[in-house]
Amino acid sequence: MKLNTLVIISIYFTMISCISVRKAFIIEVREQLQNQSISNDNLEAKDIQSLPECVQRYMNYIGCIDKPKISNVQILFGRTKHIKEPNATPTDLRFCEQYNFSEIPYRNFYMNGKMKGLSFEGKENYIKGKGNMKIKLLNLFFVVNLKNKEIDQSALVTYLAECALIPSGFLNKNIVWQSIDKNTVKAIIDDNNNSVSGIFYFNEIGELIKFVSDDRYYITTENKLVKMQWIAEMGNYRLMSCGLKLSSYLKATWKLHEGDFLYFDGEINDINYNKTDIKN
């Protein structure tokens, strides 16, 4: 390979690495926002009649019936802690923003904070059937950049759980429902050769309180990917700017052999729907 070619390749990869995680997040979300279709119609009771009873009860409880159909959701987090591994010191995340879309399985989560005094940015997404997890330290180099089939499946599990925050996602044609009892239902979602499932647990008044899946992969301290039970918890429902009554927190826990590992504990400050652009 000629020297000039090596120099060009080196410059190219240097330029790529210099793009901040935040900028990449904005580019990806903006592209999806520009390609989306936003309906002018309201979601009506007849639109959800095919859903399991407990899911219908949830959608009535949060107040999305006779409101505009939802194409996308912006989730803004407040106080949020992330723990890398069991018994590690929690990392306080300074800013977290997320976008999910209902028409197709799409999820993009951005975070920044400080880890051992060093600034970092991170991004987790599921786009066109591919999952990706990145963490960039000091805006200089990636300390995490995971892309594989296990990450694809794990990211789709997370998207499925978070359909609770973008209720039109429950109507996605990719989802098959299997009722268990009046407060419990199993959902199976297929997308781009990925197939995962999980169980939604609702309380008597209609609130979703828990989602459990055995299809997500845990990254061990030896950097191995192992299937473990994953639990997402929601609660303390309140009225958001979008006009719906939704969970004000999101907690994620791994059910490890040695015990429960709560690794994400986030307060949801606000939720907005049908965004047409994203701020830089």
Tab-separated table of C-alpha atoms in Angstrom, residues 1-215:
chain	number	residue	atom	x	y	z
A	1	MET	CA	0.000	0.000	0.000
A	2	LYS	CA	1.413	3.407	-1.004
A	3	LEU	CA	2.346	5.963	1.644
A	4	ASN	CA	-0.144	8.527	0.288
A	5	THR	CA	-2.952	5.986	0.611
A	6	LEU	CA	-1.953	5.213	4.183
A	7	VAL	CA	-1.953	8.930	5.006
A	8	ILE	CA	-5.431	9.404	3.517
A	9	ILE	CA	-6.805	6.418	5.456
A	10	SER	CA	-5.191	7.714	8.641
A	11	ILE	CA	-6.707	11.178	8.158
A	12	TYR	CA	-10.123	9.643	7.444
A	13	PHE	CA	-10.197	7.594	10.636
A	14	THR	CA	-8.877	10.562	12.622
A	15	MET	CA	-11.747	12.700	11.312
A	16	ILE	CA	-14.286	9.995	12.158
A	17	SER	CA	-12.956	9.651	15.691
A	18	CYS	CA	-13.164	13.435	16.151
A	19	ILE	CA	-16.929	13.472	15.595
A	20	SER	CA	-18.462	13.736	19.030
A	21	VAL	CA	-20.922	11.108	20.174
A	22	ARG	CA	-23.484	13.880	20.628
A	23	LYS	CA	-23.083	15.029	17.026
A	24	ALA	CA	-23.434	11.470	15.731
A	25	PHE	CA	-26.581	11.069	17.869
A	26	ILE	CA	-28.089	14.269	16.443
A	27	ILE	CA	-27.306	13.240	12.851
A	28	GLU	CA	-28.900	9.814	13.332
A	29	VAL	CA	-32.037	11.119	15.054
A	30	ARG	CA	-32.477	13.991	12.594
A	31	GLU	CA	-32.295	11.570	9.667
A	32	GLN	CA	-35.046	9.431	11.179
A	33	LEU	CA	-37.155	12.500	11.995
A	34	GLN	CA	-36.911	13.627	8.371
A	35	ASN	CA	-37.936	10.191	7.098
A	36	GLN	CA	-40.860	9.657	9.471
A	37	SER	CA	-44.536	10.080	8.692
A	38	ILE	CA	-46.634	11.870	11.319
A	39	SER	CA	-50.353	11.152	11.217
A	40	ASN	CA	-52.932	13.900	11.662
A	41	ASP	CA	-55.424	11.370	13.028
A	42	ASN	CA	-56.271	10.685	16.643
A	43	LEU	CA	-55.852	7.267	18.219
A	44	GLU	CA	-59.350	5.888	18.748
A	45	ALA	CA	-60.675	3.111	20.970
A	46	LYS	CA	-61.370	0.943	17.916
A	47	ASP	CA	-57.677	1.119	16.949
A	48	ILE	CA	-56.608	-0.822	20.039
A	49	GLN	CA	-59.373	-3.447	20.142
A	50	SER	CA	-57.020	-6.163	18.880
A	51	LEU	CA	-54.622	-5.650	21.808
A	52	PRO	CA	-54.795	-7.742	25.008
A	53	GLU	CA	-57.188	-6.375	27.625
A	54	CYS	CA	-54.448	-5.324	30.061
A	55	VAL	CA	-52.644	-3.364	27.316
A	56	GLN	CA	-55.914	-1.645	26.379
A	57	ARG	CA	-56.451	-0.805	30.058
A	58	TYR	CA	-52.957	0.707	30.233
A	59	MET	CA	-53.520	2.862	27.154
A	60	ASN	CA	-56.801	4.123	28.565
A	61	TYR	CA	-55.169	4.795	31.950
A	62	ILE	CA	-52.356	6.930	30.531
A	63	GLY	CA	-54.883	8.884	28.439
A	64	CYS	CA	-53.728	8.313	24.863
A	65	ILE	CA	-57.182	7.541	23.429
A	66	ASP	CA	-58.672	10.406	21.370
A	67	LYS	CA	-55.231	12.052	21.322
A	68	PRO	CA	-52.937	12.389	18.269
A	69	LYS	CA	-51.293	9.177	17.109
A	70	ILE	CA	-47.684	9.056	18.240
A	71	SER	CA	-44.845	8.711	15.737
A	72	ASN	CA	-41.901	9.395	18.032
A	73	VAL	CA	-41.042	10.115	21.632
A	74	GLN	CA	-38.363	12.308	23.187
A	75	ILE	CA	-37.450	11.262	26.736
A	76	LEU	CA	-35.519	13.704	28.917
A	77	PHE	CA	-33.944	12.231	32.034
A	78	GLY	CA	-33.102	14.015	35.274
A	79	ARG	CA	-31.105	12.464	38.118
A	80	THR	CA	-29.707	9.273	36.685
A	81	LYS	CA	-27.188	6.777	38.000
A	82	HIS	CA	-25.381	4.090	36.057
A	83	ILE	CA	-23.320	1.297	37.605
A	84	LYS	CA	-20.762	-0.486	35.423
A	85	GLU	CA	-20.584	-3.723	37.419
A	86	PRO	CA	-21.778	-5.142	40.776
A	87	ASN	CA	-20.323	-3.332	43.814
A	88	ALA	CA	-18.867	-0.554	41.635
A	89	THR	CA	-19.328	3.120	42.536
A	90	PRO	CA	-22.373	4.595	40.733
A	91	THR	CA	-21.685	7.112	37.977
A	92	ASP	CA	-23.911	10.199	37.988
A	93	LEU	CA	-24.998	10.976	34.441
A	94	ARG	CA	-25.217	14.715	33.787
A	95	PHE	CA	-27.499	14.612	30.756
A	96	CYS	CA	-29.529	11.875	29.079
A	97	GLU	CA	-31.803	12.213	26.058
A	98	GLN	CA	-33.566	9.509	24.096
A	99	TYR	CA	-35.677	9.124	20.963
A	100	ASN	CA	-37.832	6.118	20.071
A	101	PHE	CA	-40.070	5.686	17.028
A	102	SER	CA	-43.288	3.682	16.726
A	103	GLU	CA	-43.602	2.960	12.999
A	104	ILE	CA	-40.421	0.875	12.979
A	105	PRO	CA	-38.351	-0.436	15.892
A	106	TYR	CA	-35.898	2.451	16.401
A	107	ARG	CA	-34.214	3.556	19.606
A	108	ASN	CA	-31.400	6.037	20.253
A	109	PHE	CA	-30.162	6.920	23.754
A	110	TYR	CA	-27.474	9.527	24.517
A	111	MET	CA	-25.723	10.192	27.825
A	112	ASN	CA	-22.777	12.125	29.195
A	113	GLY	CA	-21.126	12.346	32.585
A	114	LYS	CA	-17.889	11.873	34.471
A	115	MET	CA	-16.234	8.579	35.310
A	116	LYS	CA	-13.381	8.764	37.841
A	117	GLY	CA	-13.117	12.476	37.101
A	118	LEU	CA	-12.913	11.998	33.327
A	119	SER	CA	-15.645	13.249	30.989
A	120	PHE	CA	-17.318	10.728	28.712
A	121	GLU	CA	-20.166	10.443	26.230
A	122	GLY	CA	-22.152	7.346	25.472
A	123	LYS	CA	-24.741	6.158	23.001
A	124	GLU	CA	-26.916	3.051	22.760
A	125	ASN	CA	-29.099	2.515	19.739
A	126	TYR	CA	-31.130	0.112	17.645
A	127	ILE	CA	-31.329	1.204	14.012
A	128	LYS	CA	-32.394	-0.929	11.043
A	129	GLY	CA	-32.006	-4.147	12.984
A	130	LYS	CA	-28.554	-3.341	14.353
A	131	GLY	CA	-27.648	-2.516	17.931
A	132	ASN	CA	-24.610	-0.498	18.944
A	133	MET	CA	-23.179	0.538	22.297
A	134	LYS	CA	-20.476	3.222	22.410
A	135	ILE	CA	-18.634	5.090	25.149
A	136	LYS	CA	-16.069	7.749	24.250
A	137	LEU	CA	-13.641	9.115	26.830
A	138	LEU	CA	-12.553	12.780	26.796
A	139	ASN	CA	-14.017	13.053	23.269
A	140	LEU	CA	-10.808	11.367	22.084
A	141	PHE	CA	-11.150	7.604	21.913
A	142	PHE	CA	-13.715	4.858	22.340
A	143	VAL	CA	-13.396	2.648	25.396
A	144	VAL	CA	-16.530	0.712	24.379
A	145	ASN	CA	-17.794	0.047	20.853
A	146	LEU	CA	-19.919	-3.103	20.755
A	147	LYS	CA	-21.623	-4.354	17.593
A	148	ASN	CA	-22.715	-7.973	17.194
A	149	LYS	CA	-25.778	-10.219	17.001
A	150	GLU	CA	-26.097	-10.372	20.800
A	151	ILE	CA	-26.147	-6.572	21.014
A	152	ASP	CA	-28.757	-6.464	18.217
A	153	GLN	CA	-31.068	-8.720	20.230
A	154	SER	CA	-30.421	-6.914	23.510
A	155	ALA	CA	-31.213	-3.538	21.959
A	156	LEU	CA	-34.479	-4.870	20.522
A	157	VAL	CA	-35.487	-6.141	23.982
A	158	THR	CA	-34.959	-2.634	25.365
A	159	TYR	CA	-37.040	-1.135	22.564
A	160	LEU	CA	-39.867	-3.568	23.318
A	161	ALA	CA	-39.852	-2.668	27.023
A	162	GLU	CA	-39.926	1.051	26.237
A	163	CYS	CA	-43.006	0.775	24.019
A	164	ALA	CA	-44.757	1.668	27.273
A	165	LEU	CA	-43.432	5.223	26.814
A	166	ILE	CA	-44.501	5.413	23.167
A	167	PRO	CA	-47.829	3.545	23.341
A	168	SER	CA	-48.375	3.554	19.566
A	169	GLY	CA	-45.444	1.153	19.526
A	170	PHE	CA	-47.753	-1.464	21.033
A	171	LEU	CA	-49.614	-1.431	17.691
A	172	ASN	CA	-46.460	-2.269	15.757
A	173	LYS	CA	-47.155	-5.062	13.260
A	174	ASN	CA	-43.902	-6.735	14.358
A	175	ILE	CA	-45.389	-7.616	17.770
A	176	VAL	CA	-47.363	-10.788	18.538
A	177	TRP	CA	-49.250	-10.937	21.846
A	178	GLN	CA	-49.974	-13.901	24.115
A	179	SER	CA	-52.246	-13.187	27.093
A	180	ILE	CA	-51.272	-14.897	30.362
A	181	ASP	CA	-53.866	-13.475	32.766
A	182	LYS	CA	-55.797	-10.235	33.241
A	183	ASN	CA	-52.686	-8.308	34.353
A	184	THR	CA	-49.919	-10.123	32.484
A	185	VAL	CA	-49.112	-10.526	28.808
A	186	LYS	CA	-46.224	-11.851	26.752
A	187	ALA	CA	-45.019	-9.942	23.693
A	188	ILE	CA	-42.850	-11.345	20.896
A	189	ILE	CA	-41.248	-8.914	18.459
A	190	ASP	CA	-39.533	-9.813	15.180
A	191	ASP	CA	-37.406	-7.340	13.255
A	192	ASN	CA	-34.618	-7.790	10.707
A	193	ASN	CA	-33.918	-11.423	11.647
A	194	ASN	CA	-33.997	-10.595	15.364
A	195	SER	CA	-36.669	-12.233	17.507
A	196	VAL	CA	-37.041	-11.505	21.224
A	197	SER	CA	-39.784	-11.604	23.819
A	198	GLY	CA	-40.719	-10.338	27.238
A	199	ILE	CA	-43.563	-10.254	29.738
A	200	PHE	CA	-45.399	-7.064	30.712
A	201	TYR	CA	-46.842	-6.873	34.239
A	202	PHE	CA	-49.653	-4.396	34.989
A	203	ASN	CA	-51.385	-3.534	38.262
A	204	GLU	CA	-55.134	-3.409	38.852
A	205	ILE	CA	-55.531	0.273	37.929
A	206	GLY	CA	-53.731	-0.147	34.613
A	207	GLU	CA	-50.176	0.986	35.353
A	208	LEU	CA	-47.314	-0.959	33.808
A	209	ILE	CA	-45.023	-1.799	36.705
A	210	LYS	CA	-42.540	-4.292	35.276
A	211	PHE	CA	-41.182	-5.876	32.111
A	212	VAL	CA	-39.123	-9.087	32.246
A	213	SER	CA	-37.126	-10.742	29.462
A	214	ASP	CA	-34.733	-13.681	29.227
A	215	ASP	CA	-33.454	-12.610	25.793
